[in-house]
Amino acid sequence: QSVLTQPPSVSAAPGQKVTISCSGSSSNIGNNYVSWYQQLPGTAPKLLIYDNNKRPSGIPDRFSGSKSGTSATLGITGLQTGDEADYYCGTWDTNLSAWVFGGGTKLTVL
Amino acid sequence: QVQLVESGGGMVQPGRSLRLSCAASGFAFSTYGMHWVRQAPGKGLEWVAVIWFDGNNKYYADSVKGRFTISRDNSKNTLYLQMNSLRAEDTAVYYCARDKSSGGSRGMDVWGQGTTVTVSS
């Protein structure tokens, strides 16, 4: 079991919006920055969101992040077939002195 | 351009050792924390270890503690992962990744392409 909990899968139609949740605790999400990663099939992960809600240059504003308490959310609007990928949340866990990832969420664009 | 290139993967028997390298270019390597992250076939991402910019702080996942050692040579812009007492469950693609900070808690903004380690008799 992962320290951070994500839904195994989500799906939505092209053009629609989807949200992916990431639930943790006060030792990780509650007191540290959350980042989100996209992993397209057969490729290395890519940073989508850092510091809870910031986008690296080159990441379209269709991707957004938010955090409230011990949970974080990734939002994707205007879904495209190219968004089909696995998405992971991650953060530092102060109690474990370790980085932790969620189990990953597979996004299907129907 | 900013780049990380891993090497050193391969097939190894259980109980043996392997050393992975990650060559960095295009940025001031000595000012960033660096991570190793692995992904077993068909599984999710698993964080392995992190080393701070100056090498003075290192942290490990429980699954590798005591068997793996992360290190860096800032004069060579290279990150290493020494893996001893390898087990079948260490089979994975191993990625090196740059942290956004000099430590290891801000997220990984640059990733290598990965190197595959297979532990099998």
mmCIF file of N, CA and C in Angstrom, chain A residues 8-59:
data_model
loop_
_atom_site.group_PDB
_atom_site.id
_atom_site.type_symbol
_atom_site.label_atom_id
_atom_site.label_comp_id
_atom_site.label_asym_id
_atom_site.label_seq_id
_atom_site.Cartn_x
_atom_site.Cartn_y
_atom_site.Cartn_z
ATOM 1 N N PRO A 8 -7.388 4.233 -8.634
ATOM 2 C CA PRO A 8 -6.639 3.481 -9.658
ATOM 3 C C PRO A 8 -6.891 3.970 -11.076
ATOM 4 N N SER A 9 -8.103 4.434 -11.336
ATOM 5 C CA SER A 9 -8.430 4.854 -12.689
ATOM 6 C C SER A 9 -9.517 5.921 -12.672
ATOM 7 N N VAL A 10 -9.484 6.760 -13.700
ATOM 8 C CA VAL A 10 -10.531 7.737 -13.969
ATOM 9 C C VAL A 10 -10.714 7.771 -15.471
ATOM 10 N N SER A 11 -11.879 8.223 -15.893
ATOM 11 C CA SER A 11 -12.121 8.336 -17.325
ATOM 12 C C SER A 11 -13.094 9.472 -17.595
ATOM 13 N N ALA A 12 -12.999 10.015 -18.789
ATOM 14 C CA ALA A 12 -13.889 11.077 -19.224
ATOM 15 C C ALA A 12 -13.790 11.194 -20.736
ATOM 16 N N ALA A 13 -14.727 11.912 -21.307
ATOM 17 C CA ALA A 13 -14.769 12.072 -22.761
ATOM 18 C C ALA A 13 -13.853 13.210 -23.191
ATOM 19 N N PRO A 14 -13.446 13.198 -24.433
ATOM 20 C CA PRO A 14 -12.640 14.323 -24.959
ATOM 21 C C PRO A 14 -13.366 15.642 -24.753
ATOM 22 N N GLY A 15 -12.591 16.661 -24.350
ATOM 23 C CA GLY A 15 -13.160 17.973 -24.127
ATOM 24 C C GLY A 15 -13.690 18.194 -22.727
ATOM 25 N N GLN A 16 -13.894 17.098 -21.988
ATOM 26 C CA GLN A 16 -14.424 17.210 -20.639
ATOM 27 C C GLN A 16 -13.308 17.494 -19.632
ATOM 28 N N LYS A 17 -13.717 17.583 -18.357
ATOM 29 C CA LYS A 17 -12.773 17.835 -17.267
ATOM 30 C C LYS A 17 -12.719 16.615 -16.359
ATOM 31 N N VAL A 18 -11.545 16.371 -15.779
ATOM 32 C CA VAL A 18 -11.399 15.279 -14.830
ATOM 33 C C VAL A 18 -10.545 15.763 -13.666
ATOM 34 N N THR A 19 -10.791 15.203 -12.497
ATOM 35 C CA THR A 19 -9.949 15.487 -11.340
ATOM 36 C C THR A 19 -9.419 14.173 -10.776
ATOM 37 N N ILE A 20 -8.192 14.226 -10.288
ATOM 38 C CA ILE A 20 -7.556 13.065 -9.658
ATOM 39 C C ILE A 20 -7.165 13.469 -8.245
ATOM 40 N N SER A 21 -7.605 12.702 -7.285
ATOM 41 C CA SER A 21 -7.340 13.022 -5.889
ATOM 42 C C SER A 21 -6.116 12.286 -5.367
ATOM 43 N N CYS A 22 -5.531 12.858 -4.324
ATOM 44 C CA CYS A 22 -4.358 12.277 -3.679
ATOM 45 C C CYS A 22 -4.493 12.565 -2.187
ATOM 46 N N SER A 23 -4.669 11.527 -1.419
ATOM 47 C CA SER A 23 -4.917 11.687 0.005
ATOM 48 C C SER A 23 -3.731 11.203 0.827
ATOM 49 N N GLY A 24 -3.370 12.007 1.816
ATOM 50 C CA GLY A 24 -2.229 11.646 2.653
ATOM 51 C C GLY A 24 -2.482 11.954 4.109
ATOM 52 N N SER A 25 -1.477 12.496 4.766
ATOM 53 C CA SER A 25 -1.575 12.792 6.196
ATOM 54 C C SER A 25 -0.794 14.056 6.524
ATOM 55 N N SER A 26 -0.809 14.412 7.800
ATOM 56 C CA SER A 26 -0.120 15.636 8.219
ATOM 57 C C SER A 26 1.397 15.516 8.061
ATOM 58 N N SER A 27 1.919 14.312 8.038
ATOM 59 C CA SER A 27 3.378 14.155 7.924
ATOM 60 C C SER A 27 3.855 14.280 6.483
ATOM 61 N N ASN A 28 2.948 14.229 5.546
ATOM 62 C CA ASN A 28 3.362 14.373 4.148
ATOM 63 C C ASN A 28 2.630 15.541 3.483
ATOM 64 N N ILE A 29 1.479 15.302 2.894
ATOM 65 C CA ILE A 29 0.784 16.374 2.186
ATOM 66 C C ILE A 29 0.487 17.557 3.103
ATOM 67 N N GLY A 30 0.113 17.272 4.333
ATOM 68 C CA GLY A 30 -0.299 18.342 5.236
ATOM 69 C C GLY A 30 0.767 19.387 5.507
ATOM 70 N N ASN A 31 2.034 19.022 5.372
ATOM 71 C CA ASN A 31 3.093 19.962 5.732
ATOM 72 C C ASN A 31 4.219 20.052 4.714
ATOM 73 N N ASN A 32 3.976 19.557 3.524
ATOM 74 C CA ASN A 32 4.997 19.619 2.482
ATOM 75 C C ASN A 32 4.369 19.904 1.127
ATOM 76 N N TYR A 33 5.211 20.311 0.191
ATOM 77 C CA TYR A 33 4.732 20.609 -1.154
ATOM 78 C C TYR A 33 4.382 19.313 -1.888
ATOM 79 N N VAL A 34 3.327 19.408 -2.698
ATOM 80 C CA VAL A 34 2.893 18.280 -3.523
ATOM 81 C C VAL A 34 3.274 18.546 -4.981
ATOM 82 N N SER A 35 3.697 17.494 -5.655
ATOM 83 C CA SER A 35 3.947 17.594 -7.081
ATOM 84 C C SER A 35 3.207 16.465 -7.796
ATOM 85 N N TRP A 36 2.952 16.689 -9.079
ATOM 86 C CA TRP A 36 2.220 15.720 -9.901
ATOM 87 C C TRP A 36 3.039 15.390 -11.143
ATOM 88 N N TYR A 37 2.955 14.141 -11.575
ATOM 89 C CA TYR A 37 3.734 13.644 -12.690
ATOM 90 C C TYR A 37 2.831 12.913 -13.677
ATOM 91 N N GLN A 38 3.143 13.098 -14.946
ATOM 92 C CA GLN A 38 2.456 12.390 -16.023
ATOM 93 C C GLN A 38 3.429 11.397 -16.646
ATOM 94 N N GLN A 39 2.994 10.160 -16.795
ATOM 95 C CA GLN A 39 3.822 9.163 -17.460
ATOM 96 C C GLN A 39 3.056 8.563 -18.627
ATOM 97 N N LEU A 40 3.450 8.977 -19.815
ATOM 98 C CA LEU A 40 2.873 8.407 -21.017
ATOM 99 C C LEU A 40 3.437 7.002 -21.213
ATOM 100 N N PRO A 41 2.700 6.124 -21.883
ATOM 101 C CA PRO A 41 3.161 4.736 -22.052
ATOM 102 C C PRO A 41 4.569 4.656 -22.618
ATOM 103 N N GLY A 42 5.422 3.897 -21.934
ATOM 104 C CA GLY A 42 6.770 3.645 -22.415
ATOM 105 C C GLY A 42 7.745 4.794 -22.279
ATOM 106 N N THR A 43 7.368 5.817 -21.509
ATOM 107 C CA THR A 43 8.264 6.967 -21.375
ATOM 108 C C THR A 43 8.549 7.262 -19.905
ATOM 109 N N ALA A 44 9.532 8.117 -19.677
ATOM 110 C CA ALA A 44 9.850 8.538 -18.315
ATOM 111 C C ALA A 44 8.783 9.500 -17.802
ATOM 112 N N PRO A 45 8.607 9.571 -16.490
ATOM 113 C CA PRO A 45 7.655 10.542 -15.934
ATOM 114 C C PRO A 45 8.061 11.973 -16.278
ATOM 115 N N LYS A 46 7.062 12.851 -16.270
ATOM 116 C CA LYS A 46 7.279 14.264 -16.541
ATOM 117 C C LYS A 46 6.578 15.066 -15.463
ATOM 118 N N LEU A 47 7.246 16.119 -14.978
ATOM 119 C CA LEU A 47 6.659 16.971 -13.949
ATOM 120 C C LEU A 47 5.551 17.825 -14.554
ATOM 121 N N LEU A 48 4.374 17.769 -13.946
ATOM 122 C CA LEU A 48 3.227 18.559 -14.396
ATOM 123 C C LEU A 48 2.949 19.745 -13.475
ATOM 124 N N ILE A 49 3.028 19.498 -12.180
ATOM 125 C CA ILE A 49 2.706 20.481 -11.164
ATOM 126 C C ILE A 49 3.727 20.343 -10.037
ATOM 127 N N TYR A 50 4.227 21.474 -9.540
ATOM 128 C CA TYR A 50 5.086 21.457 -8.365
ATOM 129 C C TYR A 50 4.614 22.516 -7.371
ATOM 130 N N ASP A 51 5.117 22.420 -6.156
ATOM 131 C CA ASP A 51 4.710 23.368 -5.098
ATOM 132 C C ASP A 51 3.184 23.500 -5.028
ATOM 133 N N ASN A 52 2.520 22.389 -5.100
ATOM 134 C CA ASN A 52 1.053 22.273 -4.978
ATOM 135 C C ASN A 52 0.271 22.729 -6.198
ATOM 136 N N ASN A 53 0.669 23.878 -6.781
ATOM 137 C CA ASN A 53 -0.173 24.454 -7.831
ATOM 138 C C ASN A 53 0.587 25.200 -8.923
ATOM 139 N N LYS A 54 1.884 25.053 -9.002
ATOM 140 C CA LYS A 54 2.676 25.758 -10.015
ATOM 141 C C LYS A 54 2.944 24.842 -11.216
ATOM 142 N N ARG A 55 2.906 25.416 -12.390
ATOM 143 C CA ARG A 55 3.191 24.663 -13.617
ATOM 144 C C ARG A 55 4.575 25.021 -14.150
ATOM 145 N N PRO A 56 5.383 23.992 -14.471
ATOM 146 C CA PRO A 56 6.658 24.284 -15.135
ATOM 147 C C PRO A 56 6.384 24.917 -16.497
ATOM 148 N N SER A 57 7.365 25.623 -17.016
ATOM 149 C CA SER A 57 7.190 26.198 -18.338
ATOM 150 C C SER A 57 6.945 25.090 -19.357
ATOM 151 N N GLY A 58 6.013 25.336 -20.251
ATOM 152 C CA GLY A 58 5.683 24.367 -21.269
ATOM 153 C C GLY A 58 4.494 23.493 -20.949
ATOM 154 N N ILE A 59 4.058 23.509 -19.692
ATOM 155 C CA ILE A 59 2.866 22.743 -19.306
ATOM 156 C C ILE A 59 1.646 23.640 -19.510
#
